[in-house]
Short mmCIF file of C-alpha atoms in Angstrom, two decimals:
data_model
loop_
_atom_site.label_atom_id
_atom_site.label_comp_id
_atom_site.label_asym_id
_atom_site.label_seq_id
_atom_site.Cartn_x
_atom_site.Cartn_y
_atom_site.Cartn_z
CA MET A 1 -0.45 -0.04 -0.07
CA GLU A 2 1.77 3.06 -1.01
CA LEU A 3 1.14 6.36 1.21
CA ASP A 4 1.63 9.69 -0.62
CA GLY A 5 -0.34 11.93 1.95
CA ALA A 6 -3.21 12.36 -0.09
CA GLY A 7 -4.92 8.94 -1.21
CA LEU A 8 -5.73 7.22 2.21
CA THR A 9 -9.08 5.79 2.64
CA CYS A 10 -11.18 4.28 5.43
CA ALA A 11 -10.80 0.67 3.35
CA LYS A 12 -7.17 1.10 3.43
CA VAL A 13 -6.85 2.00 7.03
CA HIS A 14 -8.89 -1.14 7.88
CA GLN A 15 -6.75 -3.17 5.39
CA ALA A 16 -3.55 -1.80 6.88
CA GLY A 17 -4.46 -2.55 10.57
CA TYR A 18 -5.99 -5.90 10.27
CA ASP A 19 -5.13 -7.42 6.87
CA GLY A 20 -1.24 -6.89 7.39
CA ALA A 21 -1.17 -4.77 4.11
CA ARG A 22 2.68 -3.68 4.00
CA VAL A 23 3.09 0.54 3.23
CA THR A 24 5.61 2.04 0.87
CA ILE A 25 6.23 5.83 1.01
CA ALA A 26 5.75 7.53 -2.27
CA SER A 27 7.82 10.78 -1.62
CA LEU A 28 9.25 12.52 1.40
CA ASP A 29 8.97 15.89 -0.49
CA ARG A 30 6.40 17.73 1.54
CA ALA A 31 7.85 16.49 4.63
CA ARG A 32 11.19 17.51 3.84
CA ALA A 33 9.87 21.08 2.79
CA ALA A 34 8.12 21.71 6.12
CA TRP A 35 11.12 20.11 8.12
CA ALA A 36 13.12 22.85 6.20
CA VAL A 37 10.65 25.73 7.24
CA ALA A 38 10.59 24.55 10.60
CA GLN A 39 14.60 24.74 10.51
CA GLY A 40 14.85 27.72 9.66
CA LEU A 41 12.45 30.10 11.71
CA THR A 42 13.75 32.24 14.51
CA GLY A 43 11.38 33.55 17.18
CA PRO A 44 8.70 32.04 19.36
CA VAL A 45 7.07 29.19 17.62
CA TYR A 46 4.64 27.22 19.82
CA GLY A 47 6.11 23.91 21.57
CA ARG A 48 9.20 24.33 19.66
CA SER A 49 10.76 27.22 21.72
CA THR A 50 7.63 27.52 24.03
CA GLY A 51 5.47 25.42 26.61
CA VAL A 52 2.29 24.03 25.73
CA GLY A 53 -1.19 25.00 26.69
CA ALA A 54 -1.35 27.67 29.35
CA ASN A 55 2.55 27.59 29.35
CA ARG A 56 2.65 28.64 25.51
CA ASP A 57 4.12 32.04 26.82
CA VAL A 58 6.71 30.43 28.58
CA VAL A 59 10.20 30.37 26.53
CA MET A 60 11.52 26.75 27.25
CA GLU A 61 14.61 25.42 24.90
CA GLY A 62 15.24 21.40 24.81
CA ALA A 63 12.15 20.36 26.71
CA GLY A 64 10.61 18.60 24.04
CA LEU A 65 11.28 15.04 25.76
CA ASP A 66 10.00 16.33 28.61
CA LEU A 67 6.97 17.02 27.05
CA LEU A 68 6.86 13.38 25.69
CA ARG A 69 7.40 11.96 28.98
CA SER A 70 4.69 14.10 30.81
CA HIS A 71 2.09 13.16 28.31
CA VAL A 72 2.49 9.39 28.77
CA CYS A 73 -0.61 8.55 30.89
CA GLY A 74 -3.14 6.10 29.02
CA ALA A 75 -5.55 4.41 31.25
CA GLY A 76 -8.00 1.56 30.88
CA PRO A 77 -8.19 -1.52 28.79
CA PRO A 78 -5.27 -2.13 26.41
CA ILE A 79 -6.04 -1.13 22.59
CA GLU A 80 -5.51 -4.25 20.43
CA PRO A 81 -2.52 -4.02 18.23
CA ALA A 82 -4.56 -3.87 14.49
CA ARG A 83 -6.05 -0.40 16.05
CA ALA A 84 -2.61 0.75 17.20
CA ARG A 85 -1.26 -0.22 13.71
CA ALA A 86 -3.69 1.53 12.27
CA MET A 87 -2.87 4.70 13.89
CA LEU A 88 0.41 4.47 12.85
CA VAL A 89 -0.47 4.23 8.96
CA VAL A 90 -2.70 7.54 9.59
CA ARG A 91 0.08 9.64 11.44
CA LEU A 92 2.55 8.55 8.94
CA ASN A 93 0.11 9.62 5.62
CA GLN A 94 -0.55 13.02 7.81
CA LEU A 95 3.19 13.51 8.01
CA LEU A 96 3.84 12.82 4.54
CA ALA A 97 0.50 15.54 3.44
CA GLY A 98 3.64 17.93 4.94
CA GLY A 99 3.05 20.68 7.71
CA SER A 100 4.34 19.07 10.64
CA GLY A 101 7.93 20.02 10.65
CA VAL A 102 9.17 16.75 11.91
CA ASP A 103 12.29 15.64 10.69
CA PRO A 104 11.30 12.97 7.75
CA ALA A 105 13.31 10.42 9.20
CA VAL A 106 10.65 9.43 11.74
CA CYS A 107 8.58 8.32 8.52
CA ARG A 108 10.89 5.84 7.66
CA ALA A 109 10.62 4.56 11.25
CA LEU A 110 6.90 4.47 11.10
CA ALA A 111 6.94 2.45 7.88
CA TYR A 112 9.52 -0.02 9.54
CA ALA A 113 7.25 -0.52 12.64
CA ILE A 114 4.19 -1.07 10.41
CA ASN A 115 6.02 -3.50 8.15
CA HIS A 116 7.60 -5.31 10.93
CA GLY A 117 4.87 -5.79 13.53
CA TYR A 118 5.92 -3.09 16.11
CA THR A 119 3.13 -1.32 17.78
CA PRO A 120 3.03 0.97 20.66
CA PRO A 121 1.06 -0.42 23.94
CA LEU A 122 -2.01 2.11 23.78
CA ARG A 123 -4.73 2.37 26.16
CA THR A 124 -8.24 3.60 25.96
CA TYR A 125 -8.73 6.52 27.52
CA GLY A 126 -6.73 9.70 27.60
CA ALA A 127 -7.98 12.14 24.60
CA ILE A 128 -11.02 14.36 24.15
CA GLY A 129 -11.03 15.11 20.40
CA THR A 130 -8.63 17.74 20.39
CA GLY A 131 -5.31 15.60 19.43
CA ASP A 132 -4.37 12.11 20.41
CA LEU A 133 -1.77 13.38 22.84
CA THR A 134 -1.27 10.27 25.04
CA ALA A 135 -1.16 7.63 22.02
CA LEU A 136 1.07 9.34 20.32
CA ALA A 137 3.34 10.36 23.15
CA THR A 138 3.77 6.69 24.02
CA THR A 139 4.55 6.11 20.17
CA ALA A 140 7.22 8.50 20.27
CA LEU A 141 8.92 7.07 23.45
CA CYS A 142 8.68 3.84 21.83
CA LEU A 143 10.69 5.10 18.62
CA HIS A 144 13.14 7.15 21.01
CA GLY A 145 13.77 4.03 23.15
CA GLU A 146 12.33 4.49 26.44
CA LEU A 147 9.18 2.34 26.34
CA PRO A 148 8.95 -1.11 25.10
CA TRP A 149 7.02 -2.01 21.70
CA HIS A 150 4.45 -4.66 21.48
CA HIS A 151 5.70 -7.00 18.91
CA GLU A 152 3.61 -9.48 16.77
CA PRO A 153 5.91 -10.95 13.92
CA PRO A 154 3.95 -10.41 10.69
CA THR A 155 1.95 -13.04 9.26
CA PRO A 156 3.35 -14.87 5.88
CA SER A 157 1.42 -12.56 3.84
CA THR A 158 3.02 -9.37 5.46
CA GLN A 159 6.52 -10.54 5.56
CA PRO A 160 8.87 -7.88 4.30
CA GLY A 161 9.36 -8.28 0.31
CA PRO A 162 12.20 -10.68 -1.49
CA ALA A 163 15.67 -9.24 -1.23
CA GLY A 164 16.22 -6.52 -3.44
CA THR A 165 13.18 -4.48 -2.28
CA SER A 166 13.22 -1.89 0.49
CA ALA A 167 10.77 -1.52 3.23
CA LEU A 168 9.45 1.51 1.49
CA SER A 169 8.70 1.81 -2.27
CA GLU A 170 11.47 2.08 -4.21
CA PRO A 171 13.72 -1.09 -5.48
CA VAL A 172 17.33 -1.13 -4.16
CA ARG A 173 19.95 -1.74 -6.73
CA PRO A 174 22.24 -5.17 -6.34
CA GLY A 175 24.91 -4.47 -3.98
CA GLY A 176 22.85 -1.82 -2.09
CA GLU A 177 23.25 1.03 -4.34
CA PRO A 178 20.37 3.36 -4.40
CA GLY A 179 18.56 4.28 -7.65
CA PRO A 180 18.43 7.17 -9.54
CA ALA A 181 17.23 10.70 -8.26
CA GLU A 182 19.14 10.35 -5.16
CA LEU A 183 18.33 12.98 -2.56
CA THR A 184 20.09 14.07 0.82
CA HIS A 185 18.29 12.77 3.89
CA PRO A 186 18.08 15.67 6.68
CA GLY A 187 21.16 14.99 8.79
CA GLY A 188 23.22 14.17 6.07
CA GLU A 189 22.11 10.45 5.25
CA SER A 190 22.18 9.93 1.42
CA GLY A 191 19.22 7.97 -0.10
CA HIS A 192 16.32 8.10 -2.64
CA ALA A 193 13.16 10.21 -1.81
CA GLY A 194 10.83 7.71 0.04
CA PHE A 195 12.68 4.75 0.35
CA VAL A 196 14.98 2.89 2.91
CA ARG A 197 18.40 1.77 1.67
CA SER A 198 19.30 -1.76 2.09
CA GLY A 199 21.94 -0.92 4.63
CA GLU A 200 19.37 0.42 6.78
CA GLU A 201 17.38 -2.93 6.71
CA ARG A 202 20.69 -4.43 7.65
CA ARG A 203 21.02 -1.95 10.47
CA HIS A 204 17.39 -2.53 11.63
CA PRO A 205 16.70 -6.37 10.88
CA PRO A 206 13.18 -7.61 11.65
CA SER A 207 14.03 -8.69 15.08
CA GLU A 208 15.20 -5.11 16.04
CA PRO A 209 12.67 -2.65 17.44
CA PRO A 210 12.31 0.65 15.07
CA HIS A 211 14.13 3.86 16.52
CA HIS A 212 14.01 7.26 16.02
CA ALA A 213 15.93 9.75 18.05
CA PHE A 214 13.67 12.66 18.77
CA ALA A 215 14.93 15.90 18.37
CA SER A 216 13.49 18.37 21.13
CA GLY A 217 11.73 20.56 18.78
CA ASP A 218 9.85 17.71 16.96
CA ALA A 219 8.38 16.33 20.25
CA LEU A 220 4.98 18.35 19.86
CA PRO A 221 4.60 18.20 16.04
CA PHE A 222 4.53 14.51 16.23
CA ILE A 223 1.82 14.17 18.78
CA SER A 224 -0.16 17.23 17.16
CA SER A 225 -2.62 14.98 15.70
CA GLY A 226 -5.71 12.88 16.19
CA ALA A 227 -4.43 9.79 14.43
CA ALA A 228 -5.88 7.55 16.58
CA THR A 229 -9.20 8.79 16.71
CA LEU A 230 -9.28 8.98 13.02
CA ALA A 231 -7.91 5.28 12.64
CA ASP A 232 -11.03 3.91 14.99
CA ALA A 233 -13.24 6.33 12.87
CA ALA A 234 -11.95 4.86 9.32
CA ILE A 235 -12.32 1.07 10.93
CA ALA A 236 -15.98 1.99 11.98
CA CYS A 237 -16.83 3.58 8.95
CA HIS A 238 -15.63 0.54 6.82
CA ARG A 239 -16.97 -2.02 8.71
CA LEU A 240 -20.58 -0.39 9.13
CA ARG A 241 -20.40 -0.04 5.33
CA ARG A 242 -20.26 -3.82 5.17
CA LEU A 243 -22.78 -4.35 7.72
CA LEU A 244 -25.40 -1.78 6.33
CA ASP A 245 -25.11 -3.42 3.05
CA ALA A 246 -25.60 -6.65 4.76
CA ALA A 247 -28.95 -5.16 6.11
CA VAL A 248 -30.20 -5.05 2.67
CA ASP A 249 -29.68 -9.06 2.26
CA VAL A 250 -31.38 -9.48 5.61
CA ALA A 251 -34.41 -7.45 4.77
CA ALA A 252 -34.83 -9.02 1.53
CA LEU A 253 -35.29 -12.44 3.42
CA SER A 254 -37.97 -10.78 5.44
CA PHE A 255 -39.78 -9.27 2.52
CA THR A 256 -39.61 -12.79 0.89
CA ALA A 257 -41.09 -14.24 4.09
CA VAL A 258 -44.05 -12.13 4.74
CA ASP A 259 -44.71 -11.42 1.00
CA ALA A 260 -44.25 -7.62 1.23
CA SER A 261 -44.88 -5.39 -1.46
CA ALA A 262 -42.08 -4.19 -3.48
CA GLU A 263 -44.03 -1.48 -4.82
CA PRO A 264 -42.68 1.10 -2.39
CA LEU A 265 -39.33 0.27 -3.94
CA ALA A 266 -40.28 1.43 -7.39
CA ALA A 267 -38.01 3.52 -9.33
CA VAL A 268 -40.47 6.22 -10.00
CA VAL A 269 -41.25 6.33 -6.10
CA GLN A 270 -37.15 7.24 -5.57
CA GLU A 271 -37.26 9.78 -8.32
CA ALA A 272 -39.94 11.71 -6.75
CA ARG A 273 -37.71 12.11 -3.70
CA PRO A 274 -34.17 11.89 -4.79
CA HIS A 275 -32.08 11.17 -1.67
CA PRO A 276 -29.25 9.31 -2.97
CA GLY A 277 -29.17 6.72 -0.01
CA GLN A 278 -32.81 5.90 -1.00
CA ALA A 279 -32.45 5.31 -4.19
CA VAL A 280 -29.43 3.07 -3.97
CA VAL A 281 -31.03 1.03 -1.16
CA ALA A 282 -34.37 0.63 -3.17
CA ALA A 283 -32.55 -0.36 -6.41
CA ARG A 284 -30.76 -3.00 -4.41
CA LEU A 285 -33.58 -4.49 -2.81
CA ARG A 286 -35.63 -4.54 -5.97
CA GLY A 287 -32.84 -6.43 -7.70
CA LEU A 288 -33.02 -9.17 -4.88
CA LEU A 289 -37.08 -9.63 -4.84
CA ALA A 290 -39.26 -11.44 -7.27
CA HIS A 291 -41.72 -8.60 -7.49
CA GLU A 292 -44.73 -11.10 -7.31
CA PRO A 293 -48.05 -9.00 -6.46
CA THR A 294 -49.11 -9.35 -2.51
CA THR A 295 -52.86 -9.23 -1.25
CA ARG A 296 -51.85 -6.20 0.72
CA VAL A 297 -52.37 -2.64 0.28
CA GLN A 298 -49.55 -1.32 2.50
CA ASP A 299 -47.23 -3.21 4.79
CA PRO A 300 -46.07 -1.69 8.01
CA TYR A 301 -43.13 0.54 7.76
CA GLY A 302 -40.35 -1.87 8.38
CA TYR A 303 -40.97 -2.68 4.94
CA ARG A 304 -43.01 0.35 3.39
CA ALA A 305 -40.12 2.82 4.72
CA PHE A 306 -37.22 0.83 4.77
CA ALA A 307 -35.46 2.39 1.62
CA GLN A 308 -36.12 5.96 3.35
CA VAL A 309 -34.76 4.79 6.76
CA HIS A 310 -32.02 2.63 5.72
CA GLY A 311 -31.01 5.26 2.63
CA ALA A 312 -30.69 7.76 5.49
CA ALA A 313 -28.34 5.76 7.25
CA MET A 314 -26.45 5.20 3.92
CA ASP A 315 -26.29 8.99 3.65
CA ALA A 316 -25.09 9.32 6.93
CA LEU A 317 -22.62 7.18 6.38
CA ASP A 318 -21.17 8.65 3.14
CA ARG A 319 -20.86 11.99 4.87
CA ALA A 320 -18.95 10.54 7.97
CA THR A 321 -16.63 8.49 5.20
CA THR A 322 -15.99 11.79 3.59
CA THR A 323 -15.30 13.76 6.54
CA VAL A 324 -13.04 11.17 8.13
CA GLU A 325 -10.95 10.91 4.78
CA ILE A 326 -10.62 14.29 4.32
CA ASP A 327 -8.70 14.41 7.73
CA LEU A 328 -6.66 11.24 7.09
CA ASN A 329 -5.25 13.12 4.34
CA ALA A 330 -4.99 16.67 6.13
CA SER A 331 -1.92 18.64 7.63
CA THR A 332 -3.84 18.72 10.92
CA GLU A 333 -0.82 20.43 12.42
CA ASN A 334 -0.61 23.02 15.01
CA PRO A 335 1.78 24.95 14.29
CA LEU A 336 1.46 24.38 10.59
CA PHE A 337 4.83 24.94 8.63
CA ALA A 338 4.18 26.39 5.26
CA ASP A 339 4.87 29.13 2.92
CA GLY A 340 8.09 29.78 4.97
CA LEU A 341 6.11 30.63 8.08
CA ALA A 342 4.82 28.81 11.14
CA TRP A 343 1.12 29.13 11.40
CA HIS A 344 -0.91 28.73 14.54
CA ASN A 345 -4.19 27.29 13.85
CA GLY A 346 -7.08 24.88 15.18
CA ASN A 347 -6.90 22.23 12.63
CA PHE A 348 -6.32 19.47 15.11
CA HIS A 349 -9.82 20.06 16.48
CA ALA A 350 -11.68 17.36 15.42
CA ALA A 351 -15.25 18.71 15.65
CA PRO A 352 -16.31 17.76 12.00
CA VAL A 353 -15.42 14.26 12.71
CA ALA A 354 -17.11 14.09 15.96
CA LEU A 355 -20.28 15.87 14.38
CA ALA A 356 -20.41 13.67 11.39
CA LEU A 357 -20.07 10.16 13.80
CA ASP A 358 -22.74 11.85 15.89
CA ALA A 359 -25.16 11.41 13.20
CA LEU A 360 -23.90 8.40 11.89
CA ARG A 361 -24.83 6.51 15.08
CA ALA A 362 -28.38 8.07 15.25
CA ALA A 363 -28.85 6.88 11.99
CA LEU A 364 -27.78 3.27 12.69
CA VAL A 365 -30.48 3.05 15.60
CA GLN A 366 -33.38 4.08 13.06
CA THR A 367 -32.13 1.20 10.97
CA ALA A 368 -32.18 -1.34 13.60
CA GLN A 369 -35.22 0.04 14.97
CA LEU A 370 -36.95 -0.93 11.75
CA SER A 371 -35.10 -4.44 11.52
CA THR A 372 -36.99 -5.18 15.14
CA ALA A 373 -40.23 -3.88 13.72
CA ARG A 374 -39.41 -6.27 10.89
CA LEU A 375 -38.62 -9.37 13.20
CA ALA A 376 -42.05 -8.18 15.12
CA THR A 377 -44.20 -9.26 11.92
CA LEU A 378 -42.19 -12.50 11.41
CA MET A 379 -44.11 -13.40 14.99
CA ASP A 380 -47.38 -12.60 13.32
CA PRO A 381 -49.21 -15.32 11.57
CA ALA A 382 -51.40 -12.66 10.02
CA TYR A 383 -48.04 -11.99 8.09
CA THR A 384 -46.05 -15.43 7.97
CA GLY A 385 -48.98 -17.84 7.59
CA HIS A 386 -47.37 -19.52 10.38
CA LEU A 387 -48.19 -20.24 13.86
CA PRO A 388 -47.29 -17.92 16.17
CA PHE A 389 -43.43 -16.94 16.75
CA LEU A 390 -43.07 -19.55 13.99
CA ALA A 391 -43.33 -22.40 16.42
CA ASP A 392 -44.36 -26.11 15.29
CA ARG A 393 -47.26 -26.52 17.33
CA PRO A 394 -49.76 -24.29 19.12
CA GLY A 395 -48.58 -22.74 22.56
CA ALA A 396 -44.79 -23.40 21.68
CA SER A 397 -42.43 -20.61 22.01
CA GLY A 398 -41.00 -20.97 18.45
CA VAL A 399 -38.14 -18.19 18.29
CA LEU A 400 -39.86 -15.57 20.48
CA ILE A 401 -36.57 -15.06 22.28
CA LEU A 402 -35.20 -13.94 19.42
CA GLU A 403 -37.35 -10.26 20.19
CA TYR A 404 -35.81 -10.32 23.83
CA VAL A 405 -32.12 -10.38 22.36
CA ALA A 406 -32.87 -7.74 19.56
CA GLN A 407 -34.57 -5.53 21.63
CA ASP A 408 -31.66 -5.93 24.40
CA ALA A 409 -29.17 -5.10 21.52
CA LEU A 410 -31.11 -2.20 20.37
CA ALA A 411 -31.18 -0.79 24.04
CA GLU A 412 -27.31 -1.22 24.09
CA LEU A 413 -27.41 0.84 20.46
CA ARG A 414 -29.49 3.61 21.60
CA HIS A 415 -27.39 4.28 24.59
CA LEU A 416 -24.41 4.47 22.06
CA ALA A 417 -26.10 6.93 19.99
CA ASN A 418 -26.18 9.59 22.38
CA PRO A 419 -24.59 12.37 21.22
CA VAL A 420 -21.09 13.13 22.36
CA THR A 421 -20.70 16.79 21.01
CA THR A 422 -23.34 18.27 23.34
CA GLY A 423 -20.95 18.66 25.98
CA THR A 424 -17.12 20.02 25.99
CA ALA A 425 -14.52 20.44 28.51
CA VAL A 426 -12.00 23.21 29.78
CA ILE A 427 -8.70 22.30 30.05
CA SER A 428 -5.07 23.66 31.15
CA ARG A 429 -6.21 26.48 33.00
CA SER A 430 -8.73 27.92 30.09
CA ALA A 431 -6.29 27.89 27.53
CA GLU A 432 -7.91 25.11 25.80
CA ASP A 433 -11.87 26.07 26.61
CA HIS A 434 -13.48 23.76 24.25
CA ALA A 435 -13.48 19.87 23.30
CA GLY A 436 -15.22 18.04 20.53
CA PHE A 437 -14.98 14.50 21.81
CA ALA A 438 -14.39 13.01 18.48
CA THR A 439 -12.04 10.18 20.53
CA GLN A 440 -15.83 8.86 21.97
CA ALA A 441 -17.29 9.51 19.24
CA ALA A 442 -15.35 7.24 17.00
CA ARG A 443 -14.88 4.68 19.83
CA HIS A 444 -18.71 4.41 20.12
CA ALA A 445 -18.99 4.10 16.63
CA LEU A 446 -16.72 0.75 16.73
CA ARG A 447 -18.65 -0.23 20.12
CA CYS A 448 -22.01 0.04 17.65
CA LEU A 449 -20.89 -2.68 15.36
CA GLU A 450 -21.63 -5.65 17.75
CA PRO A 451 -25.47 -4.73 18.71
CA LEU A 452 -26.37 -3.86 15.28
CA GLU A 453 -25.09 -7.08 14.13
CA LEU A 454 -27.02 -8.87 16.66
CA VAL A 455 -30.31 -7.15 15.84
CA LEU A 456 -29.90 -8.16 12.07
CA ALA A 457 -28.96 -11.61 13.25
CA CYS A 458 -31.97 -11.86 14.85
CA GLU A 459 -34.15 -10.76 11.89
CA ARG A 460 -32.25 -13.12 9.50
CA THR A 461 -32.91 -16.35 12.37
CA ALA A 462 -36.65 -15.63 12.19
CA ALA A 463 -36.57 -14.98 8.43
CA ALA A 464 -34.56 -18.28 7.47
CA ARG A 465 -36.99 -20.12 10.01
CA ALA A 466 -40.32 -18.55 8.50
CA LEU A 467 -39.21 -19.61 4.94
CA HIS A 468 -38.55 -22.95 5.76
CA ALA A 469 -40.57 -25.62 7.66
CA SER A 470 -41.19 -24.72 11.38
CA ALA A 471 -38.84 -26.78 13.87
CA PRO A 472 -39.40 -27.78 17.41
CA ASP A 473 -38.31 -25.90 20.28
CA ARG A 474 -34.87 -26.02 20.88
CA PRO A 475 -31.78 -23.72 21.64
CA LEU A 476 -31.27 -20.82 19.18
CA THR A 477 -27.72 -20.19 20.03
CA ALA A 478 -26.45 -21.98 17.30
CA ASP A 479 -28.72 -20.78 14.90
CA LEU A 480 -28.16 -17.16 15.78
CA GLU A 481 -24.31 -17.80 15.61
CA THR A 482 -25.01 -19.19 11.89
CA SER A 483 -26.63 -15.65 11.15
CA ARG A 484 -23.89 -13.80 12.69
CA GLN A 485 -21.23 -15.44 10.67
CA ALA A 486 -23.28 -14.73 7.43
CA LEU A 487 -23.29 -11.42 8.22
CA ALA A 488 -19.49 -11.56 9.16
CA ARG A 489 -18.61 -12.46 5.86
CA HIS A 490 -19.81 -9.12 4.60
CA LEU A 491 -17.28 -7.81 7.00
#
């Protein structure tokens, strides 16, 4: 996977985190340009020659490493290595976009960590949507050699490439000679723009942890990012897209089981109210149904308004994905080093991401509620033509318990949908007087995956029963797990 500071997507973040994709660097040019600007500036620059937060007016020289040490304070459960790896990919891509002023050599160290299974030992709590300071300070001290890495050797599909290829993008000539367009690395090392020379591979064999000695002035610029939050948001958006796509297949089973009318899905209906998600959902569901006439004039909202409600969730997901992907490829740096100056700014604030994820989680509840509504019709003889609860004999409970499970999961989903953006926080003696809580929005979006999957699995299990002969009462755990595995294949 080539990183260039411009083309990172939610799907690629997920692929790098969970599928073990190796990364390559297209070019260090923009990172080098920002580094050159930072090195040439005189006068006060926030975080480089001053303290941070309320200490912004205090002149400090050489205190960067102490800044990193003081900001390592993660708490709560450990974050799984795949999410930490995704964070490294996001931060590397942001640095390649330029503007940070950090020594570009750190990009090579990050690529090495990603490609050889090294991740920082992150914990859940420690950010409020204005920068993942604790996570990135931990990463920096791992790179600096003061904290241990977590190491899981790459799987065979993610092992470093064959001899003669570098850890980054460009091939190395036999004998270790660099290719054309040789540039001088800041600090004097000669090498091609964007690749690690074979000699560096020899200096850092896969068993040796990555190392980068941070200069004091690089400390704040490195941690001035919401990379961990964006990684979680990207993973959530990618997985939710797969799950919402699967929900259309589940709804098709229910439509078939109760002989629901496809009339509300007609193209003319969608053209009369042209919301993009609605049209896409209706068209896909139309393609899954037989379009046989039904005797009912109108079905309940779970069927009649499915395209409108589920389409709105797809639209919310599209907006969230677009918002996240802008920041994946943005210079969210404070200060921003560009055009020969240091620009102090608020690009680190993740309010757009938090707001988009709040809207997405609310939309997930709407589509899950319709799933439970369809589940209720699957219990009703008036819709299925079977005995109540799809039982095999009068008075038996059949699949009734699925409603309890689904409503429990729906209650959890409603709780997770509570907006985080209605609150704020005042930090550092009021110097930082607002917080968007995008970190919490992303974390909750990840947590939404399980209850939404459970709701859909309950509907799928009942619809599958309705389409086949009723079975005697039995534990339904295995049936529900089968449905979850079918949904997981979409993920």
